[in-house]
Amino acid sequence: MSPQGKPARTITNRKRERQMITIALAAQLTVYVVMLLVGLAVVFADLSLLIAMTVLVLLAVAGCAVVLNFWPFGYRDETLNFSRLLASLAMVVAVLELERTGMLGEFNWLVHDGDIDMYGKRLILHWAAAIVVTLVLVLVALFVRQMVREPRTHLIMSLSTGLVASIVTLGGASWTFLPVAVSQSMRRSYGVWLLAALIVVMLISVASTVMWIQGAHWGNDPASMNSLDAIGQALGRGIAMAMMSGYATYVVAASTLAIDALL
């Protein structure tokens, strides 16, 4: 018993939990700071859009690689590598889709030269359709994989974790809309509210990361507190939430279309 009358194991677990939260939040906030600095630099410091997009894509790929490597989603089975492969392919498809439709090339005009016209609207709205189609294909592939394996145990759990992994990677690719979200918001009187909403989403994701880790089981062995697996799990959880916040940057960019249509 500790001097406070609490079991030593509980104190050890709480210490481990605080350490994991610190690691996860440090990783998550680092991603946010770097992404925001890159996005803001394009608009306010004339940073080359090509350089900015390259940095954003590389950060997203690196972040998703950490998440898929450490797999912080808890459930693991023989389909784990297949889920990782699908999530990786989703990221590749997302980047190729951005390039194929000209969105990466046209971002320079969207950021620096004016408001979104019909062509710009088509580019932005096309991304939503691409996300939906990609996720449907991922879900179908995961379901087929489950149907052909024996035994077909934990079907829902395996499908959900595999789908979440692809949601994370596609969210990472969505960070490329950050320069558009910032520049288009700055041109509108209501833009400050859109940017404020983006910050609120990030704060909610930080709180969600804390709750995610608090609900985890880190084991009873004190030696595991500093293990690479535990640290990797914490990093994966923090970065996964940061990657999924990329959808918020896309929503901010696309929201200007809906709001303008109503005003």
C-alpha positions as a Markdown table, in Angstrom:
| # | Residue | x | y | z |
|---|---|---|---|---|
| 1 | Met | 0.0 | 0.0 | 0.0 |
| 2 | Ser | 1.2 | 3.5 | -0.7 |
| 3 | Pro | 1.3 | 6.2 | 2.0 |
| 4 | Gln | -2.0 | 7.5 | 0.6 |
| 5 | Gly | -3.6 | 4.1 | 1.1 |
| 6 | Lys | -3.8 | 3.3 | -2.6 |
| 7 | Pro | -2.4 | 0.1 | -4.2 |
| 8 | Ala | 1.1 | 0.5 | -5.6 |
| 9 | Arg | -0.1 | -1.0 | -8.9 |
| 10 | Thr | -2.7 | 1.7 | -9.4 |
| 11 | Ile | -0.1 | 4.4 | -8.9 |
| 12 | Thr | 2.2 | 2.7 | -11.3 |
| 13 | Asn | -0.5 | 2.5 | -13.9 |
| 14 | Arg | -1.4 | 6.1 | -13.5 |
| 15 | Lys | 2.2 | 7.1 | -13.9 |
| 16 | Arg | 2.4 | 5.0 | -17.1 |
| 17 | Glu | -0.8 | 6.5 | -18.4 |
| 18 | Arg | 0.5 | 10.1 | -17.8 |
| 19 | Gln | 3.6 | 9.3 | -19.7 |
| 20 | Met | 1.7 | 7.8 | -22.6 |
| 21 | Ile | -0.5 | 10.8 | -22.7 |
| 22 | Thr | 2.5 | 13.1 | -22.8 |
| 23 | Ile | 4.1 | 11.2 | -25.7 |
| 24 | Ala | 0.9 | 11.1 | -27.7 |
| 25 | Leu | 0.0 | 14.8 | -27.2 |
| 26 | Ala | 3.6 | 15.9 | -28.0 |
| 27 | Ala | 3.5 | 14.0 | -31.3 |
| 28 | Gln | 0.0 | 15.2 | -32.1 |
| 29 | Leu | 0.7 | 18.9 | -31.3 |
| 30 | Thr | 4.0 | 18.7 | -33.2 |
| 31 | Val | 2.1 | 17.6 | -36.3 |
| 32 | Tyr | -0.5 | 20.4 | -35.9 |
| 33 | Val | 2.2 | 23.1 | -35.4 |
| 34 | Val | 4.2 | 22.0 | -38.4 |
| 35 | Met | 1.2 | 21.6 | -40.7 |
| 36 | Leu | -0.3 | 25.0 | -39.7 |
| 37 | Leu | 3.1 | 26.8 | -40.1 |
| 38 | Val | 3.4 | 25.3 | -43.6 |
| 39 | Gly | -0.1 | 26.3 | -44.5 |
| 40 | Leu | 0.2 | 29.8 | -43.1 |
| 41 | Ala | 3.6 | 30.3 | -44.7 |
| 42 | Val | 2.0 | 29.8 | -48.2 |
| 43 | Val | -0.5 | 32.5 | -47.6 |
| 44 | Phe | 1.4 | 35.0 | -45.5 |
| 45 | Ala | 5.1 | 34.4 | -46.3 |
| 46 | Asp | 5.0 | 33.6 | -50.0 |
| 47 | Leu | 6.3 | 30.1 | -49.5 |
| 48 | Ser | 6.4 | 28.2 | -52.7 |
| 49 | Leu | 3.3 | 26.1 | -53.1 |
| 50 | Leu | 5.2 | 23.3 | -54.6 |
| 51 | Ile | 7.5 | 23.1 | -51.5 |
| 52 | Ala | 4.5 | 23.5 | -49.2 |
| 53 | Met | 2.6 | 20.7 | -50.9 |
| 54 | Thr | 5.7 | 18.4 | -50.9 |
| 55 | Val | 6.1 | 19.0 | -47.2 |
| 56 | Leu | 2.5 | 18.4 | -46.4 |
| 57 | Val | 2.4 | 15.2 | -48.4 |
| 58 | Leu | 5.6 | 13.9 | -46.9 |
| 59 | Leu | 4.4 | 14.7 | -43.4 |
| 60 | Ala | 1.1 | 12.9 | -44.0 |
| 61 | Val | 2.9 | 9.9 | -45.5 |
| 62 | Ala | 5.4 | 9.7 | -42.6 |
| 63 | Gly | 2.6 | 10.1 | -40.0 |
| 64 | Cys | 0.5 | 7.4 | -41.6 |
| 65 | Ala | 3.5 | 5.1 | -41.8 |
| 66 | Val | 4.0 | 5.5 | -38.0 |
| 67 | Val | 0.3 | 4.8 | -37.4 |
| 68 | Leu | 0.3 | 1.7 | -39.6 |
| 69 | Asn | 3.6 | 0.4 | -38.2 |
| 70 | Phe | 2.6 | 0.6 | -34.6 |
| 71 | Trp | -1.2 | -0.1 | -35.2 |
| 72 | Pro | -2.7 | 1.7 | -32.2 |
| 73 | Phe | -6.2 | 0.4 | -32.9 |
| 74 | Gly | -5.9 | -2.5 | -30.5 |
| 75 | Tyr | -7.4 | -5.4 | -32.5 |
| 76 | Arg | -4.8 | -7.6 | -34.3 |
| 77 | Asp | -5.4 | -10.8 | -36.3 |
| 78 | Glu | -4.1 | -12.5 | -39.4 |
| 79 | Thr | -5.7 | -9.8 | -41.6 |
| 80 | Leu | -3.6 | -7.1 | -40.1 |
| 81 | Asn | -1.1 | -6.9 | -42.9 |
| 82 | Phe | -3.9 | -6.8 | -45.5 |
| 83 | Ser | -5.5 | -3.9 | -43.7 |
| 84 | Arg | -2.1 | -2.1 | -43.6 |
| 85 | Leu | -1.8 | -2.7 | -47.3 |
| 86 | Leu | -5.2 | -1.4 | -48.1 |
| 87 | Ala | -4.6 | 1.7 | -46.0 |
| 88 | Ser | -1.2 | 2.3 | -47.7 |
| 89 | Leu | -2.9 | 1.9 | -51.1 |
| 90 | Ala | -5.6 | 4.4 | -50.1 |
| 91 | Met | -2.9 | 7.0 | -49.4 |
| 92 | Val | -1.2 | 6.3 | -52.7 |
| 93 | Val | -4.5 | 6.5 | -54.6 |
| 94 | Ala | -5.3 | 9.8 | -52.7 |
| 95 | Val | -2.1 | 11.5 | -53.8 |
| 96 | Leu | -2.4 | 10.2 | -57.3 |
| 97 | Glu | -6.0 | 11.5 | -57.5 |
| 98 | Leu | -4.9 | 14.9 | -56.3 |
| 99 | Glu | -2.3 | 15.0 | -59.1 |
| 100 | Arg | -4.6 | 13.4 | -61.8 |
| 101 | Thr | -7.4 | 15.9 | -61.3 |
| 102 | Gly | -5.0 | 18.8 | -61.3 |
| 103 | Met | -5.8 | 19.9 | -57.8 |
| 104 | Leu | -2.1 | 20.0 | -56.7 |
| 105 | Gly | -1.3 | 22.2 | -59.7 |
| 106 | Glu | -4.4 | 24.4 | -59.5 |
| 107 | Phe | -3.9 | 25.1 | -55.8 |
| 108 | Asn | -1.6 | 28.0 | -56.7 |
| 109 | Trp | -4.4 | 29.8 | -58.3 |
| 110 | Leu | -6.9 | 28.9 | -55.6 |
| 111 | Val | -4.5 | 30.2 | -52.9 |
| 112 | His | -3.0 | 33.4 | -54.5 |
| 113 | Asp | -5.2 | 34.7 | -57.3 |
| 114 | Gly | -8.8 | 34.9 | -56.2 |
| 115 | Asp | -12.1 | 33.3 | -55.1 |
| 116 | Ile | -13.2 | 29.8 | -56.2 |
| 117 | Asp | -14.9 | 29.7 | -59.5 |
| 118 | Met | -16.8 | 26.8 | -61.1 |
| 119 | Tyr | -13.6 | 25.0 | -62.0 |
| 120 | Gly | -12.3 | 25.4 | -58.5 |
| 121 | Lys | -15.6 | 24.1 | -57.1 |
| 122 | Arg | -15.3 | 21.0 | -59.3 |
| 123 | Leu | -11.8 | 20.4 | -58.0 |
| 124 | Ile | -12.8 | 20.7 | -54.4 |
| 125 | Leu | -16.0 | 18.7 | -54.6 |
| 126 | His | -14.3 | 16.0 | -56.6 |
| 127 | Trp | -12.2 | 15.2 | -53.5 |
| 128 | Ala | -15.3 | 14.3 | -51.5 |
| 129 | Ala | -16.4 | 11.9 | -54.1 |
| 130 | Ala | -12.9 | 10.4 | -54.3 |
| 131 | Ile | -12.9 | 9.8 | -50.5 |
| 132 | Val | -16.3 | 8.1 | -50.5 |
| 133 | Val | -15.4 | 5.8 | -53.5 |
| 134 | Thr | -12.1 | 4.9 | -52.0 |
| 135 | Leu | -13.6 | 4.0 | -48.6 |
| 136 | Val | -16.3 | 1.9 | -50.2 |
| 137 | Leu | -13.7 | 0.0 | -52.2 |
| 138 | Val | -11.6 | -0.5 | -49.1 |
| 139 | Leu | -14.7 | -1.8 | -47.2 |
| 140 | Val | -15.6 | -4.2 | -50.0 |
| 141 | Ala | -12.0 | -5.5 | -50.1 |
| 142 | Leu | -11.9 | -6.0 | -46.4 |
| 143 | Phe | -15.3 | -7.8 | -46.5 |
| 144 | Val | -14.2 | -10.1 | -49.3 |
| 145 | Arg | -10.9 | -10.9 | -47.4 |
| 146 | Gln | -13.0 | -11.8 | -44.4 |
| 147 | Met | -15.3 | -14.1 | -46.4 |
| 148 | Val | -12.5 | -16.1 | -47.9 |
| 149 | Arg | -10.6 | -16.8 | -44.7 |
| 150 | Glu | -11.3 | -19.5 | -42.2 |
| 151 | Pro | -12.5 | -19.2 | -39.5 |
| 152 | Arg | -14.5 | -16.0 | -40.0 |
| 153 | Thr | -14.1 | -14.7 | -36.5 |
| 154 | His | -14.3 | -11.2 | -35.2 |
| 155 | Leu | -15.8 | -10.0 | -38.5 |
| 156 | Ile | -17.0 | -6.6 | -37.4 |
| 157 | Met | -13.9 | -5.8 | -35.3 |
| 158 | Ser | -11.6 | -6.7 | -38.2 |
| 159 | Leu | -13.6 | -4.7 | -40.7 |
| 160 | Ser | -13.9 | -1.6 | -38.5 |
| 161 | Thr | -10.2 | -1.4 | -37.6 |
| 162 | Gly | -9.2 | -2.0 | -41.2 |
| 163 | Leu | -11.6 | 0.8 | -42.3 |
| 164 | Val | -10.4 | 3.2 | -39.6 |
| 165 | Ala | -6.8 | 2.7 | -40.8 |
| 166 | Ser | -7.8 | 3.8 | -44.3 |
| 167 | Ile | -9.8 | 6.7 | -42.9 |
| 168 | Val | -6.6 | 7.8 | -41.1 |
| 169 | Thr | -4.5 | 7.7 | -44.3 |
| 170 | Leu | -7.1 | 9.6 | -46.4 |
| 171 | Gly | -7.4 | 12.2 | -43.6 |
| 172 | Gly | -3.6 | 12.7 | -43.8 |
| 173 | Ala | -3.9 | 13.3 | -47.5 |
| 174 | Ser | -6.7 | 15.9 | -46.8 |
| 175 | Trp | -4.2 | 18.1 | -45.1 |
| 176 | Thr | -3.2 | 19.3 | -48.5 |
| 177 | Phe | -6.3 | 21.5 | -48.5 |
| 178 | Leu | -4.9 | 23.6 | -45.6 |
| 179 | Pro | -3.5 | 26.4 | -47.8 |
| 180 | Val | -6.8 | 26.7 | -49.6 |
| 181 | Ala | -8.8 | 26.6 | -46.4 |
| 182 | Val | -6.7 | 29.4 | -44.9 |
| 183 | Ser | -6.6 | 31.6 | -48.0 |
| 184 | Gln | -10.3 | 31.3 | -48.9 |
| 185 | Ser | -11.3 | 31.9 | -45.2 |
| 186 | Met | -9.2 | 35.1 | -45.1 |
| 187 | Arg | -11.1 | 36.5 | -48.1 |
| 188 | Arg | -14.5 | 36.3 | -46.3 |
| 189 | Ser | -16.0 | 38.2 | -43.4 |
| 190 | Tyr | -17.1 | 34.9 | -41.8 |
| 191 | Gly | -13.8 | 33.3 | -42.4 |
| 192 | Val | -12.6 | 33.8 | -38.9 |
| 193 | Trp | -15.4 | 31.6 | -37.7 |
| 194 | Leu | -14.3 | 28.8 | -40.1 |
| 195 | Leu | -10.7 | 29.0 | -38.8 |
| 196 | Ala | -12.0 | 29.1 | -35.2 |
| 197 | Ala | -14.0 | 25.9 | -35.9 |
| 198 | Leu | -10.8 | 24.3 | -37.3 |
| 199 | Ile | -9.0 | 25.1 | -34.1 |
| 200 | Val | -11.9 | 23.7 | -32.0 |
| 201 | Val | -11.8 | 20.5 | -34.0 |
| 202 | Met | -8.1 | 20.2 | -33.2 |
| 203 | Leu | -8.8 | 20.8 | -29.5 |
| 204 | Ile | -11.5 | 18.2 | -29.5 |
| 205 | Ser | -9.1 | 15.7 | -31.2 |
| 206 | Val | -6.6 | 16.4 | -28.4 |
| 207 | Ala | -9.2 | 15.7 | -25.8 |
| 208 | Ser | -10.2 | 12.5 | -27.7 |
| 209 | Thr | -6.6 | 11.4 | -27.7 |
| 210 | Val | -6.4 | 11.7 | -23.9 |
| 211 | Met | -9.6 | 9.7 | -23.5 |
| 212 | Trp | -8.4 | 7.1 | -26.0 |
| 213 | Ile | -5.2 | 6.5 | -24.0 |
| 214 | Gln | -7.1 | 6.6 | -20.6 |
| 215 | Gly | -9.3 | 3.8 | -21.9 |
| 216 | Ala | -6.2 | 1.7 | -22.9 |
| 217 | His | -4.6 | -1.1 | -20.9 |
| 218 | Trp | -0.9 | -0.7 | -20.6 |
| 219 | Gly | -0.2 | -3.8 | -18.6 |
| 220 | Asn | 0.9 | -4.3 | -15.0 |
| 221 | Asp | 4.6 | -4.7 | -15.6 |
| 222 | Pro | 6.4 | -1.5 | -14.7 |
| 223 | Ala | 9.1 | -2.4 | -17.1 |
| 224 | Ser | 6.7 | -2.0 | -20.0 |
| 225 | Met | 6.3 | 1.7 | -19.2 |
| 226 | Asn | 9.4 | 2.5 | -21.3 |
| 227 | Ser | 9.0 | -0.3 | -23.9 |
| 228 | Leu | 9.2 | 0.6 | -27.5 |
| 229 | Asp | 5.8 | -1.0 | -28.1 |
| 230 | Ala | 4.1 | 1.2 | -25.5 |
| 231 | Ile | 5.8 | 4.3 | -26.8 |
| 232 | Gly | 4.9 | 3.3 | -30.4 |
| 233 | Gln | 1.3 | 2.8 | -29.4 |
| 234 | Ala | 1.2 | 6.3 | -27.8 |
| 235 | Leu | 2.8 | 7.9 | -30.9 |
| 236 | Gly | 0.4 | 6.0 | -33.1 |
| 237 | Arg | -2.6 | 7.2 | -31.2 |
| 238 | Gly | -1.6 | 10.9 | -31.2 |
| 239 | Ile | -0.6 | 10.9 | -34.8 |
| 240 | Ala | -3.7 | 9.0 | -35.9 |
| 241 | Met | -5.9 | 11.7 | -34.4 |
| 242 | Ala | -3.8 | 14.4 | -36.0 |
| 243 | Met | -4.1 | 12.7 | -39.4 |
| 244 | Met | -7.9 | 12.4 | -39.1 |
| 245 | Ser | -8.1 | 16.2 | -38.4 |
| 246 | Gly | -7.1 | 16.7 | -42.0 |
| 247 | Tyr | -10.7 | 16.2 | -42.9 |
| 248 | Ala | -11.5 | 19.4 | -41.0 |
| 249 | Thr | -9.2 | 21.4 | -43.3 |
| 250 | Tyr | -11.0 | 20.1 | -46.3 |
| 251 | Val | -14.4 | 20.9 | -44.7 |
| 252 | Val | -13.3 | 24.5 | -44.0 |
| 253 | Ala | -12.2 | 24.8 | -47.7 |
| 254 | Ala | -15.4 | 23.3 | -49.0 |
| 255 | Ser | -17.6 | 25.2 | -46.5 |
| 256 | Thr | -17.0 | 28.5 | -48.3 |
| 257 | Leu | -18.8 | 27.0 | -51.3 |
| 258 | Ala | -21.9 | 26.1 | -49.2 |
| 259 | Ile | -21.9 | 29.4 | -47.2 |
| 260 | Asp | -21.5 | 31.5 | -50.3 |
| 261 | Ala | -24.4 | 29.7 | -51.9 |
| 262 | Leu | -26.6 | 30.6 | -49.0 |
| 263 | Leu | -25.6 | 34.3 | -48.7 |
